[in-house]
Amino acid sequence: MTMSKNSVIFSFIFLPFISSATTQLAPALYVFGDSLFDSGNNNFLPTVARANYLPYGANFVNRSTGRFTNGKTVADFIAEFLGLPYSPPFLSYKRDLLPLTGLNYASGSCGILPETGSPFGRCLNFEEQVGLFQDSVKSLQQRYFQILVDFSNYLSKSVFIVSIGSNDYINNYLETSLYDTSKRYTPQLFAQLLVYKLSQQLERLYNLGARKIVVFELGPIGCLPWITRNNKHTGQCVEDTNQIVSYFNNMLPAMLQNLTTSLKGSNFINGHGHGVGYDAIINPSKYGIADASNPCCTAFFNGTSGCIPYLRPCNNTNKHYFWDGYHPTEVVYSILASGCINNASFCTPYSLKDLVKV
């Protein structure tokens, strides 16, 4: 398999360590992305891409919130580390009552491109999410800040995290029955398009006041049950699919470095989730995982899609890598979050622990 040049694989047993801060390490956490980060925005949209029913949330105070997993996401673990409440879904708030500790704009099934995920119903693509943040900036300033420099300091010290692009492959490029994208673009050109469109919106976030922005690369999509159960392959993953996605991951670091260099006072951080995510599938016992192939919940279409409502999931959720046909379990998210928080070779050039001090 050809991985991102900067992918990180830890050669020791990875025990996630995430300590919750007793004081706030940042004034707010703003979250953007897809179903890996969605905390409930899709509950308010006309879409079939929802997770507001059990067994989703089975380990999240035993309730479903709209998170596409059994418990916490990477965004939730990062919020705990920062000493902040979980960033609530933006669509659950009235514009004049937005909280000061951050918001979540992520939307399941959506991506960087506006057409991605459209067959499933309404979702918030990345450009729309940034647009909603722009609306939030106006509301927050009017409600909380009379002095502009104070508001600028608040935004510059806040942490912004982005995980977007997976669906541009899952619900677009690889979905050849619904999209002709793979006929119009080679994998290299498609990745180039995505990275360019992503950079435009990241620069827009900067212009709105963001300075500390963590952007996660794409995970091992070729290892998802949705892929492995629908395609002939040898080994644990469909490596041809991982190869297609690798072009995006290989282009991401240079783009983020260019933004950091050209935009004064900015720190764009590359979150290397692919290497650890892949290693945990190939060498699961190293991470305390027993099953890195099968979904923990009983999922539609032979385990390749979302969880069937209200059916009891597996008993040992913390031993499974996959929750449904697309998404990891909380234990995998805790591994990824811990890596970014504590390790500067995972989140580069600063770990989150160091980024909050910059």
PDB file of C-alpha atoms in Angstrom, residues 67-344:
ATOM      1  CA  ARG A  67     -23.131  10.989  16.442  1.00  0.00           C
ATOM      2  CA  PHE A  68     -22.359   8.213  13.969  1.00  0.00           C
ATOM      3  CA  THR A  69     -20.684   5.952  16.520  1.00  0.00           C
ATOM      4  CA  ASN A  70     -21.296   4.274  19.867  1.00  0.00           C
ATOM      5  CA  GLY A  71     -19.828   7.066  21.990  1.00  0.00           C
ATOM      6  CA  LYS A  72     -17.491  10.025  21.727  1.00  0.00           C
ATOM      7  CA  THR A  73     -15.829  11.292  18.567  1.00  0.00           C
ATOM      8  CA  VAL A  74     -12.357  12.777  18.139  1.00  0.00           C
ATOM      9  CA  ALA A  75     -13.959  16.213  18.502  1.00  0.00           C
ATOM     10  CA  ASP A  76     -15.429  15.238  21.878  1.00  0.00           C
ATOM     11  CA  PHE A  77     -12.110  13.959  23.210  1.00  0.00           C
ATOM     12  CA  ILE A  78     -10.405  17.163  22.074  1.00  0.00           C
ATOM     13  CA  ALA A  79     -13.080  19.234  23.830  1.00  0.00           C
ATOM     14  CA  GLU A  80     -12.430  17.322  27.055  1.00  0.00           C
ATOM     15  CA  PHE A  81      -8.698  17.928  26.739  1.00  0.00           C
ATOM     16  CA  LEU A  82      -9.302  21.661  26.236  1.00  0.00           C
ATOM     17  CA  GLY A  83     -11.554  21.836  29.302  1.00  0.00           C
ATOM     18  CA  LEU A  84     -14.560  22.752  27.171  1.00  0.00           C
ATOM     19  CA  PRO A  85     -18.066  21.329  26.836  1.00  0.00           C
ATOM     20  CA  TYR A  86     -18.724  19.245  23.741  1.00  0.00           C
ATOM     21  CA  SER A  87     -19.293  21.576  20.796  1.00  0.00           C
ATOM     22  CA  PRO A  88     -23.064  21.394  20.180  1.00  0.00           C
ATOM     23  CA  PRO A  89     -24.584  21.155  16.687  1.00  0.00           C
ATOM     24  CA  PHE A  90     -25.013  24.618  15.205  1.00  0.00           C
ATOM     25  CA  LEU A  91     -28.474  23.832  13.850  1.00  0.00           C
ATOM     26  CA  SER A  92     -29.765  23.163  17.375  1.00  0.00           C
ATOM     27  CA  TYR A  93     -29.333  26.836  18.344  1.00  0.00           C
ATOM     28  CA  LYS A  94     -31.099  30.083  17.568  1.00  0.00           C
ATOM     29  CA  ARG A  95     -28.729  32.596  16.004  1.00  0.00           C
ATOM     30  CA  ASP A  96     -28.981  35.061  18.909  1.00  0.00           C
ATOM     31  CA  LEU A  97     -28.291  32.416  21.567  1.00  0.00           C
ATOM     32  CA  LEU A  98     -25.047  30.873  20.325  1.00  0.00           C
ATOM     33  CA  PRO A  99     -22.655  29.675  23.068  1.00  0.00           C
ATOM     34  CA  LEU A 100     -19.216  31.199  23.470  1.00  0.00           C
ATOM     35  CA  THR A 101     -17.393  27.894  23.955  1.00  0.00           C
ATOM     36  CA  GLY A 102     -17.692  26.685  20.359  1.00  0.00           C
ATOM     37  CA  LEU A 103     -20.014  25.041  17.866  1.00  0.00           C
ATOM     38  CA  ASN A 104     -20.109  22.013  15.606  1.00  0.00           C
ATOM     39  CA  TYR A 105     -20.983  22.534  11.924  1.00  0.00           C
ATOM     40  CA  ALA A 106     -20.124  19.015  10.692  1.00  0.00           C
ATOM     41  CA  SER A 107     -22.701  17.196   8.596  1.00  0.00           C
ATOM     42  CA  GLY A 108     -22.895  13.504   7.749  1.00  0.00           C
ATOM     43  CA  SER A 109     -22.755  12.412   4.066  1.00  0.00           C
ATOM     44  CA  CYS A 110     -21.395  15.792   2.909  1.00  0.00           C
ATOM     45  CA  GLY A 111     -17.962  16.703   1.630  1.00  0.00           C
ATOM     46  CA  ILE A 112     -15.799  19.383   0.090  1.00  0.00           C
ATOM     47  CA  LEU A 113     -17.676  19.405  -3.217  1.00  0.00           C
ATOM     48  CA  PRO A 114     -21.277  20.693  -3.128  1.00  0.00           C
ATOM     49  CA  GLU A 115     -22.690  17.742  -5.079  1.00  0.00           C
ATOM     50  CA  THR A 116     -21.214  15.087  -2.784  1.00  0.00           C
ATOM     51  CA  GLY A 117     -23.821  13.082  -0.867  1.00  0.00           C
ATOM     52  CA  SER A 118     -26.821  14.711  -2.564  1.00  0.00           C
ATOM     53  CA  PRO A 119     -28.656  11.397  -3.248  1.00  0.00           C
ATOM     54  CA  PHE A 120     -29.077  10.928   0.510  1.00  0.00           C
ATOM     55  CA  GLY A 121     -30.855  14.242   1.041  1.00  0.00           C
ATOM     56  CA  ARG A 122     -29.851  17.597   2.477  1.00  0.00           C
ATOM     57  CA  CYS A 123     -26.484  18.085   4.160  1.00  0.00           C
ATOM     58  CA  LEU A 124     -24.049  20.917   4.837  1.00  0.00           C
ATOM     59  CA  ASN A 125     -21.042  20.887   2.519  1.00  0.00           C
ATOM     60  CA  PHE A 126     -17.821  22.495   3.696  1.00  0.00           C
ATOM     61  CA  GLU A 127     -18.476  25.816   1.973  1.00  0.00           C
ATOM     62  CA  GLU A 128     -21.893  26.000   3.659  1.00  0.00           C
ATOM     63  CA  GLN A 129     -20.362  25.154   7.030  1.00  0.00           C
ATOM     64  CA  VAL A 130     -17.875  27.997   6.715  1.00  0.00           C
ATOM     65  CA  GLY A 131     -20.761  30.245   5.677  1.00  0.00           C
ATOM     66  CA  LEU A 132     -22.631  29.323   8.854  1.00  0.00           C
ATOM     67  CA  PHE A 133     -19.515  30.088  10.872  1.00  0.00           C
ATOM     68  CA  GLN A 134     -19.428  33.486   9.177  1.00  0.00           C
ATOM     69  CA  ASP A 135     -22.996  34.053  10.387  1.00  0.00           C
ATOM     70  CA  SER A 136     -21.919  32.906  13.852  1.00  0.00           C
ATOM     71  CA  VAL A 137     -19.059  35.405  13.910  1.00  0.00           C
ATOM     72  CA  LYS A 138     -21.518  38.257  13.403  1.00  0.00           C
ATOM     73  CA  SER A 139     -23.870  36.972  16.098  1.00  0.00           C
ATOM     74  CA  LEU A 140     -21.130  36.262  18.640  1.00  0.00           C
ATOM     75  CA  GLN A 141     -19.508  39.642  18.185  1.00  0.00           C
ATOM     76  CA  GLN A 142     -22.813  41.459  18.639  1.00  0.00           C
ATOM     77  CA  ARG A 143     -23.753  39.475  21.733  1.00  0.00           C
ATOM     78  CA  TYR A 144     -20.480  39.132  23.637  1.00  0.00           C
ATOM     79  CA  PHE A 145     -17.893  41.646  22.406  1.00  0.00           C
ATOM     80  CA  GLN A 146     -18.037  45.420  22.335  1.00  0.00           C
ATOM     81  CA  ILE A 147     -14.325  45.803  21.570  1.00  0.00           C
ATOM     82  CA  LEU A 148     -13.200  44.336  18.240  1.00  0.00           C
ATOM     83  CA  VAL A 149      -9.666  43.500  19.408  1.00  0.00           C
ATOM     84  CA  ASP A 150     -11.095  41.347  22.216  1.00  0.00           C
ATOM     85  CA  PHE A 151     -13.123  39.391  19.693  1.00  0.00           C
ATOM     86  CA  SER A 152     -10.092  38.959  17.455  1.00  0.00           C
ATOM     87  CA  ASN A 153      -8.084  37.623  20.408  1.00  0.00           C
ATOM     88  CA  TYR A 154     -10.894  35.218  21.266  1.00  0.00           C
ATOM     89  CA  LEU A 155     -10.955  33.783  17.740  1.00  0.00           C
ATOM     90  CA  SER A 156      -7.168  33.636  17.433  1.00  0.00           C
ATOM     91  CA  LYS A 157      -6.881  31.592  20.637  1.00  0.00           C
ATOM     92  CA  SER A 158      -9.765  29.263  19.783  1.00  0.00           C
ATOM     93  CA  VAL A 159      -9.093  25.856  18.224  1.00  0.00           C
ATOM     94  CA  PHE A 160     -10.618  24.873  14.881  1.00  0.00           C
ATOM     95  CA  ILE A 161     -10.666  21.241  13.734  1.00  0.00           C
ATOM     96  CA  VAL A 162     -11.604  19.955  10.284  1.00  0.00           C
ATOM     97  CA  SER A 163     -12.204  16.406   9.034  1.00  0.00           C
ATOM     98  CA  ILE A 164     -13.639  16.516   5.530  1.00  0.00           C
ATOM     99  CA  GLY A 165     -13.154  14.777   2.192  1.00  0.00           C
ATOM    100  CA  SER A 166     -13.940  11.125   2.899  1.00  0.00           C
ATOM    101  CA  ASN A 167     -17.404  11.430   1.394  1.00  0.00           C
ATOM    102  CA  ASP A 168     -16.008  12.997  -1.752  1.00  0.00           C
ATOM    103  CA  TYR A 169     -14.701   9.493  -2.340  1.00  0.00           C
ATOM    104  CA  ILE A 170     -17.324   7.317  -0.603  1.00  0.00           C
ATOM    105  CA  ASN A 171     -20.386   9.262  -1.785  1.00  0.00           C
ATOM    106  CA  ASN A 172     -18.979  10.574  -5.056  1.00  0.00           C
ATOM    107  CA  TYR A 173     -15.805   9.374  -6.783  1.00  0.00           C
ATOM    108  CA  LEU A 174     -16.207   5.694  -5.829  1.00  0.00           C
ATOM    109  CA  GLU A 175     -19.997   5.703  -6.267  1.00  0.00           C
ATOM    110  CA  THR A 176     -19.877   5.124 -10.020  1.00  0.00           C
ATOM    111  CA  SER A 177     -23.569   4.243 -10.316  1.00  0.00           C
ATOM    112  CA  LEU A 178     -24.533   7.769  -9.222  1.00  0.00           C
ATOM    113  CA  TYR A 179     -21.582   9.947 -10.292  1.00  0.00           C
ATOM    114  CA  ASP A 180     -19.381  10.136 -13.381  1.00  0.00           C
ATOM    115  CA  THR A 181     -16.572  11.870 -11.476  1.00  0.00           C
ATOM    116  CA  SER A 182     -14.151   8.968 -11.903  1.00  0.00           C
ATOM    117  CA  LYS A 183     -14.624   9.184 -15.670  1.00  0.00           C
ATOM    118  CA  ARG A 184     -13.862  12.912 -15.724  1.00  0.00           C
ATOM    119  CA  TYR A 185     -10.904  12.938 -13.328  1.00  0.00           C
ATOM    120  CA  THR A 186      -7.915  10.705 -12.758  1.00  0.00           C
ATOM    121  CA  PRO A 187      -7.291  10.003  -9.053  1.00  0.00           C
ATOM    122  CA  GLN A 188      -4.468  12.564  -9.089  1.00  0.00           C
ATOM    123  CA  LEU A 189      -6.577  15.304 -10.694  1.00  0.00           C
ATOM    124  CA  PHE A 190      -9.513  14.616  -8.394  1.00  0.00           C
ATOM    125  CA  ALA A 191      -7.286  14.904  -5.330  1.00  0.00           C
ATOM    126  CA  GLN A 192      -5.857  18.123  -6.733  1.00  0.00           C
ATOM    127  CA  LEU A 193      -9.392  19.505  -7.138  1.00  0.00           C
ATOM    128  CA  LEU A 194     -10.347  18.583  -3.582  1.00  0.00           C
ATOM    129  CA  VAL A 195      -7.205  20.052  -2.044  1.00  0.00           C
ATOM    130  CA  TYR A 196      -7.668  23.287  -3.997  1.00  0.00           C
ATOM    131  CA  LYS A 197     -11.328  23.646  -2.955  1.00  0.00           C
ATOM    132  CA  LEU A 198     -10.390  22.807   0.629  1.00  0.00           C
ATOM    133  CA  SER A 199      -7.658  25.449   0.677  1.00  0.00           C
ATOM    134  CA  GLN A 200     -10.126  28.112  -0.470  1.00  0.00           C
ATOM    135  CA  GLN A 201     -12.394  27.487   2.502  1.00  0.00           C
ATOM    136  CA  LEU A 202      -9.507  27.208   4.967  1.00  0.00           C
ATOM    137  CA  GLU A 203      -8.291  30.616   3.838  1.00  0.00           C
ATOM    138  CA  ARG A 204     -11.824  31.888   4.298  1.00  0.00           C
ATOM    139  CA  LEU A 205     -11.773  30.611   7.894  1.00  0.00           C
ATOM    140  CA  TYR A 206      -8.530  32.505   8.411  1.00  0.00           C
ATOM    141  CA  ASN A 207     -10.082  35.689   7.037  1.00  0.00           C
ATOM    142  CA  LEU A 208     -12.918  35.274   9.536  1.00  0.00           C
ATOM    143  CA  GLY A 209     -10.426  35.175  12.419  1.00  0.00           C
ATOM    144  CA  ALA A 210      -9.315  31.545  12.817  1.00  0.00           C
ATOM    145  CA  ARG A 211      -5.599  31.080  13.498  1.00  0.00           C
ATOM    146  CA  LYS A 212      -5.197  27.598  15.013  1.00  0.00           C
ATOM    147  CA  ILE A 213      -6.623  25.111  12.525  1.00  0.00           C
ATOM    148  CA  VAL A 214      -6.116  21.332  12.628  1.00  0.00           C
ATOM    149  CA  VAL A 215      -6.948  19.524   9.379  1.00  0.00           C
ATOM    150  CA  PHE A 216      -7.081  15.728   9.489  1.00  0.00           C
ATOM    151  CA  GLU A 217      -6.066  13.657   6.497  1.00  0.00           C
ATOM    152  CA  LEU A 218      -8.355  10.922   5.202  1.00  0.00           C
ATOM    153  CA  GLY A 219      -8.437   7.529   6.867  1.00  0.00           C
ATOM    154  CA  PRO A 220      -7.989   4.097   5.241  1.00  0.00           C
ATOM    155  CA  ILE A 221     -11.210   4.121   3.217  1.00  0.00           C
ATOM    156  CA  GLY A 222     -10.180   0.918   1.451  1.00  0.00           C
ATOM    157  CA  CYS A 223     -10.513  -0.925   4.772  1.00  0.00           C
ATOM    158  CA  LEU A 224     -14.133   0.046   5.494  1.00  0.00           C
ATOM    159  CA  PRO A 225     -16.627  -2.841   5.543  1.00  0.00           C
ATOM    160  CA  TRP A 226     -18.550  -0.886   2.885  1.00  0.00           C
ATOM    161  CA  ILE A 227     -15.549  -1.403   0.600  1.00  0.00           C
ATOM    162  CA  THR A 228     -14.184  -4.770   1.704  1.00  0.00           C
ATOM    163  CA  ARG A 229     -17.544  -6.558   1.603  1.00  0.00           C
ATOM    164  CA  ASN A 230     -18.461  -5.191  -1.814  1.00  0.00           C
ATOM    165  CA  ASN A 231     -15.156  -5.739  -3.626  1.00  0.00           C
ATOM    166  CA  LYS A 232     -12.909  -8.711  -4.305  1.00  0.00           C
ATOM    167  CA  HIS A 233      -9.587  -8.371  -2.522  1.00  0.00           C
ATOM    168  CA  THR A 234      -6.786 -10.209  -0.806  1.00  0.00           C
ATOM    169  CA  GLY A 235      -5.677  -9.207   2.655  1.00  0.00           C
ATOM    170  CA  GLN A 236      -7.462  -6.979   5.131  1.00  0.00           C
ATOM    171  CA  CYS A 237      -8.178  -4.029   2.805  1.00  0.00           C
ATOM    172  CA  VAL A 238      -8.843  -3.095  -0.804  1.00  0.00           C
ATOM    173  CA  GLU A 239      -5.477  -1.493  -1.453  1.00  0.00           C
ATOM    174  CA  ASP A 240      -6.448  -0.064  -4.844  1.00  0.00           C
ATOM    175  CA  THR A 241      -8.956   2.144  -3.032  1.00  0.00           C
ATOM    176  CA  ASN A 242      -6.389   3.189  -0.437  1.00  0.00           C
ATOM    177  CA  GLN A 243      -4.064   4.099  -3.295  1.00  0.00           C
ATOM    178  CA  ILE A 244      -6.709   6.394  -4.815  1.00  0.00           C
ATOM    179  CA  VAL A 245      -7.191   8.193  -1.492  1.00  0.00           C
ATOM    180  CA  SER A 246      -3.440   8.471  -0.875  1.00  0.00           C
ATOM    181  CA  TYR A 247      -3.105  11.188  -3.524  1.00  0.00           C
ATOM    182  CA  PHE A 248      -5.209  13.527  -1.384  1.00  0.00           C
ATOM    183  CA  ASN A 249      -3.208  12.755   1.748  1.00  0.00           C
ATOM    184  CA  ASN A 250       0.082  13.271  -0.078  1.00  0.00           C
ATOM    185  CA  MET A 251      -0.979  16.699  -1.356  1.00  0.00           C
ATOM    186  CA  LEU A 252      -2.412  17.950   1.933  1.00  0.00           C
ATOM    187  CA  PRO A 253       0.818  18.752   3.862  1.00  0.00           C
ATOM    188  CA  ALA A 254       2.236  21.103   1.220  1.00  0.00           C
ATOM    189  CA  MET A 255      -1.070  22.945   0.945  1.00  0.00           C
ATOM    190  CA  LEU A 256      -1.269  23.455   4.708  1.00  0.00           C
ATOM    191  CA  GLN A 257       2.356  24.576   4.865  1.00  0.00           C
ATOM    192  CA  ASN A 258       1.733  27.091   2.078  1.00  0.00           C
ATOM    193  CA  LEU A 259      -1.212  28.539   3.989  1.00  0.00           C
ATOM    194  CA  THR A 260       0.817  28.810   7.197  1.00  0.00           C
ATOM    195  CA  THR A 261       3.615  30.559   5.317  1.00  0.00           C
ATOM    196  CA  SER A 262       1.402  32.976   3.413  1.00  0.00           C
ATOM    197  CA  LEU A 263      -1.203  33.841   6.070  1.00  0.00           C
ATOM    198  CA  LYS A 264       0.343  35.887   8.870  1.00  0.00           C
ATOM    199  CA  GLY A 265      -0.035  34.474  12.364  1.00  0.00           C
ATOM    200  CA  SER A 266      -1.660  31.240  11.223  1.00  0.00           C
ATOM    201  CA  ASN A 267      -0.882  27.681  12.266  1.00  0.00           C
ATOM    202  CA  PHE A 268      -2.362  25.018   9.997  1.00  0.00           C
ATOM    203  CA  ILE A 269      -1.780  21.603  11.552  1.00  0.00           C
ATOM    204  CA  ASN A 270      -1.784  18.341   9.610  1.00  0.00           C
ATOM    205  CA  GLY A 271      -3.496  15.528  11.511  1.00  0.00           C
ATOM    206  CA  HIS A 272      -1.930  12.236  10.382  1.00  0.00           C
ATOM    207  CA  GLY A 273      -4.760   9.838  11.174  1.00  0.00           C
ATOM    208  CA  HIS A 274      -4.239   7.518   8.218  1.00  0.00           C
ATOM    209  CA  GLY A 275      -1.117   5.701   9.365  1.00  0.00           C
ATOM    210  CA  VAL A 276      -2.342   4.844  12.857  1.00  0.00           C
ATOM    211  CA  GLY A 277      -5.829   4.029  11.580  1.00  0.00           C
ATOM    212  CA  TYR A 278      -4.405   1.621   9.015  1.00  0.00           C
ATOM    213  CA  ASP A 279      -1.953   0.063  11.454  1.00  0.00           C
ATOM    214  CA  ALA A 280      -4.749  -0.582  13.956  1.00  0.00           C
ATOM    215  CA  ILE A 281      -6.560  -2.574  11.261  1.00  0.00           C
ATOM    216  CA  ILE A 282      -3.521  -4.564  10.135  1.00  0.00           C
ATOM    217  CA  ASN A 283      -2.127  -5.061  13.668  1.00  0.00           C
ATOM    218  CA  PRO A 284      -5.201  -4.710  15.884  1.00  0.00           C
ATOM    219  CA  SER A 285      -3.839  -6.538  18.936  1.00  0.00           C
ATOM    220  CA  LYS A 286      -1.197  -3.834  19.344  1.00  0.00           C
ATOM    221  CA  TYR A 287      -4.035  -1.432  20.117  1.00  0.00           C
ATOM    222  CA  GLY A 288      -6.137  -3.794  22.213  1.00  0.00           C
ATOM    223  CA  ILE A 289      -8.571  -4.429  19.356  1.00  0.00           C
ATOM    224  CA  ALA A 290      -9.828  -7.965  18.709  1.00  0.00           C
ATOM    225  CA  ASP A 291     -11.965  -7.422  15.578  1.00  0.00           C
ATOM    226  CA  ALA A 292     -10.854  -4.990  12.873  1.00  0.00           C
ATOM    227  CA  SER A 293     -13.096  -6.329  10.097  1.00  0.00           C
ATOM    228  CA  ASN A 294     -16.721  -6.553  11.223  1.00  0.00           C
ATOM    229  CA  PRO A 295     -19.121  -3.841  12.389  1.00  0.00           C
ATOM    230  CA  CYS A 296     -20.109  -3.973  16.039  1.00  0.00           C
ATOM    231  CA  CYS A 297     -23.723  -3.087  15.293  1.00  0.00           C
ATOM    232  CA  THR A 298     -25.966  -5.096  12.986  1.00  0.00           C
ATOM    233  CA  ALA A 299     -25.786  -2.954   9.864  1.00  0.00           C
ATOM    234  CA  PHE A 300     -27.926  -2.766   6.756  1.00  0.00           C
ATOM    235  CA  PHE A 301     -26.887  -4.505   3.514  1.00  0.00           C
ATOM    236  CA  ASN A 302     -24.752  -7.266   4.992  1.00  0.00           C
ATOM    237  CA  GLY A 303     -22.891  -4.999   7.375  1.00  0.00           C
ATOM    238  CA  THR A 304     -21.868  -2.428   4.781  1.00  0.00           C
ATOM    239  CA  SER A 305     -24.054   0.527   5.781  1.00  0.00           C
ATOM    240  CA  GLY A 306     -25.626   2.168   8.833  1.00  0.00           C
ATOM    241  CA  CYS A 307     -26.896   0.378  11.937  1.00  0.00           C
ATOM    242  CA  ILE A 308     -30.345  -1.211  11.839  1.00  0.00           C
ATOM    243  CA  PRO A 309     -32.426   0.682  14.434  1.00  0.00           C
ATOM    244  CA  TYR A 310     -32.726  -0.667  17.957  1.00  0.00           C
ATOM    245  CA  LEU A 311     -30.940  -3.974  17.430  1.00  0.00           C
ATOM    246  CA  ARG A 312     -28.511  -4.828  20.211  1.00  0.00           C
ATOM    247  CA  PRO A 313     -24.857  -4.270  19.212  1.00  0.00           C
ATOM    248  CA  CYS A 314     -21.916  -6.477  20.134  1.00  0.00           C
ATOM    249  CA  ASN A 315     -21.110  -6.795  23.835  1.00  0.00           C
ATOM    250  CA  ASN A 316     -17.456  -5.754  23.626  1.00  0.00           C
ATOM    251  CA  THR A 317     -17.619  -2.421  21.801  1.00  0.00           C
ATOM    252  CA  ASN A 318     -14.148  -1.449  23.007  1.00  0.00           C
ATOM    253  CA  LYS A 319     -12.683  -4.463  21.188  1.00  0.00           C
ATOM    254  CA  HIS A 320     -14.114  -3.558  17.775  1.00  0.00           C
ATOM    255  CA  TYR A 321     -12.571  -1.184  15.268  1.00  0.00           C
ATOM    256  CA  PHE A 322     -15.739  -0.562  13.255  1.00  0.00           C
ATOM    257  CA  TRP A 323     -19.064   0.503  14.673  1.00  0.00           C
ATOM    258  CA  ASP A 324     -21.027   0.273  11.402  1.00  0.00           C
ATOM    259  CA  GLY A 325     -20.090  -0.091   7.743  1.00  0.00           C
ATOM    260  CA  TYR A 326     -18.406   3.326   7.601  1.00  0.00           C
ATOM    261  CA  HIS A 327     -17.434   4.580  11.051  1.00  0.00           C
ATOM    262  CA  PRO A 328     -15.005   3.597  13.821  1.00  0.00           C
ATOM    263  CA  THR A 329     -15.909   2.951  17.435  1.00  0.00           C
ATOM    264  CA  GLU A 330     -15.185   5.314  20.298  1.00  0.00           C
ATOM    265  CA  VAL A 331     -12.027   3.396  21.187  1.00  0.00           C
ATOM    266  CA  VAL A 332     -10.514   4.124  17.761  1.00  0.00           C
ATOM    267  CA  TYR A 333     -11.456   7.789  18.068  1.00  0.00           C
ATOM    268  CA  SER A 334      -9.746   7.903  21.468  1.00  0.00           C
ATOM    269  CA  ILE A 335      -6.540   6.533  19.920  1.00  0.00           C
ATOM    270  CA  LEU A 336      -6.602   9.142  17.153  1.00  0.00           C
ATOM    271  CA  ALA A 337      -7.437  12.010  19.506  1.00  0.00           C
ATOM    272  CA  SER A 338      -4.699  11.026  21.951  1.00  0.00           C
ATOM    273  CA  GLY A 339      -2.164  10.936  19.136  1.00  0.00           C
ATOM    274  CA  CYS A 340      -3.046  14.446  18.015  1.00  0.00           C
ATOM    275  CA  ILE A 341      -3.129  15.837  21.541  1.00  0.00           C
ATOM    276  CA  ASN A 342       0.172  14.385  22.721  1.00  0.00           C
ATOM    277  CA  ASN A 343       2.367  13.652  19.715  1.00  0.00           C
ATOM    278  CA  ALA A 344       3.931  16.244  17.386  1.00  0.00           C
TER     279      ALA A 344
END
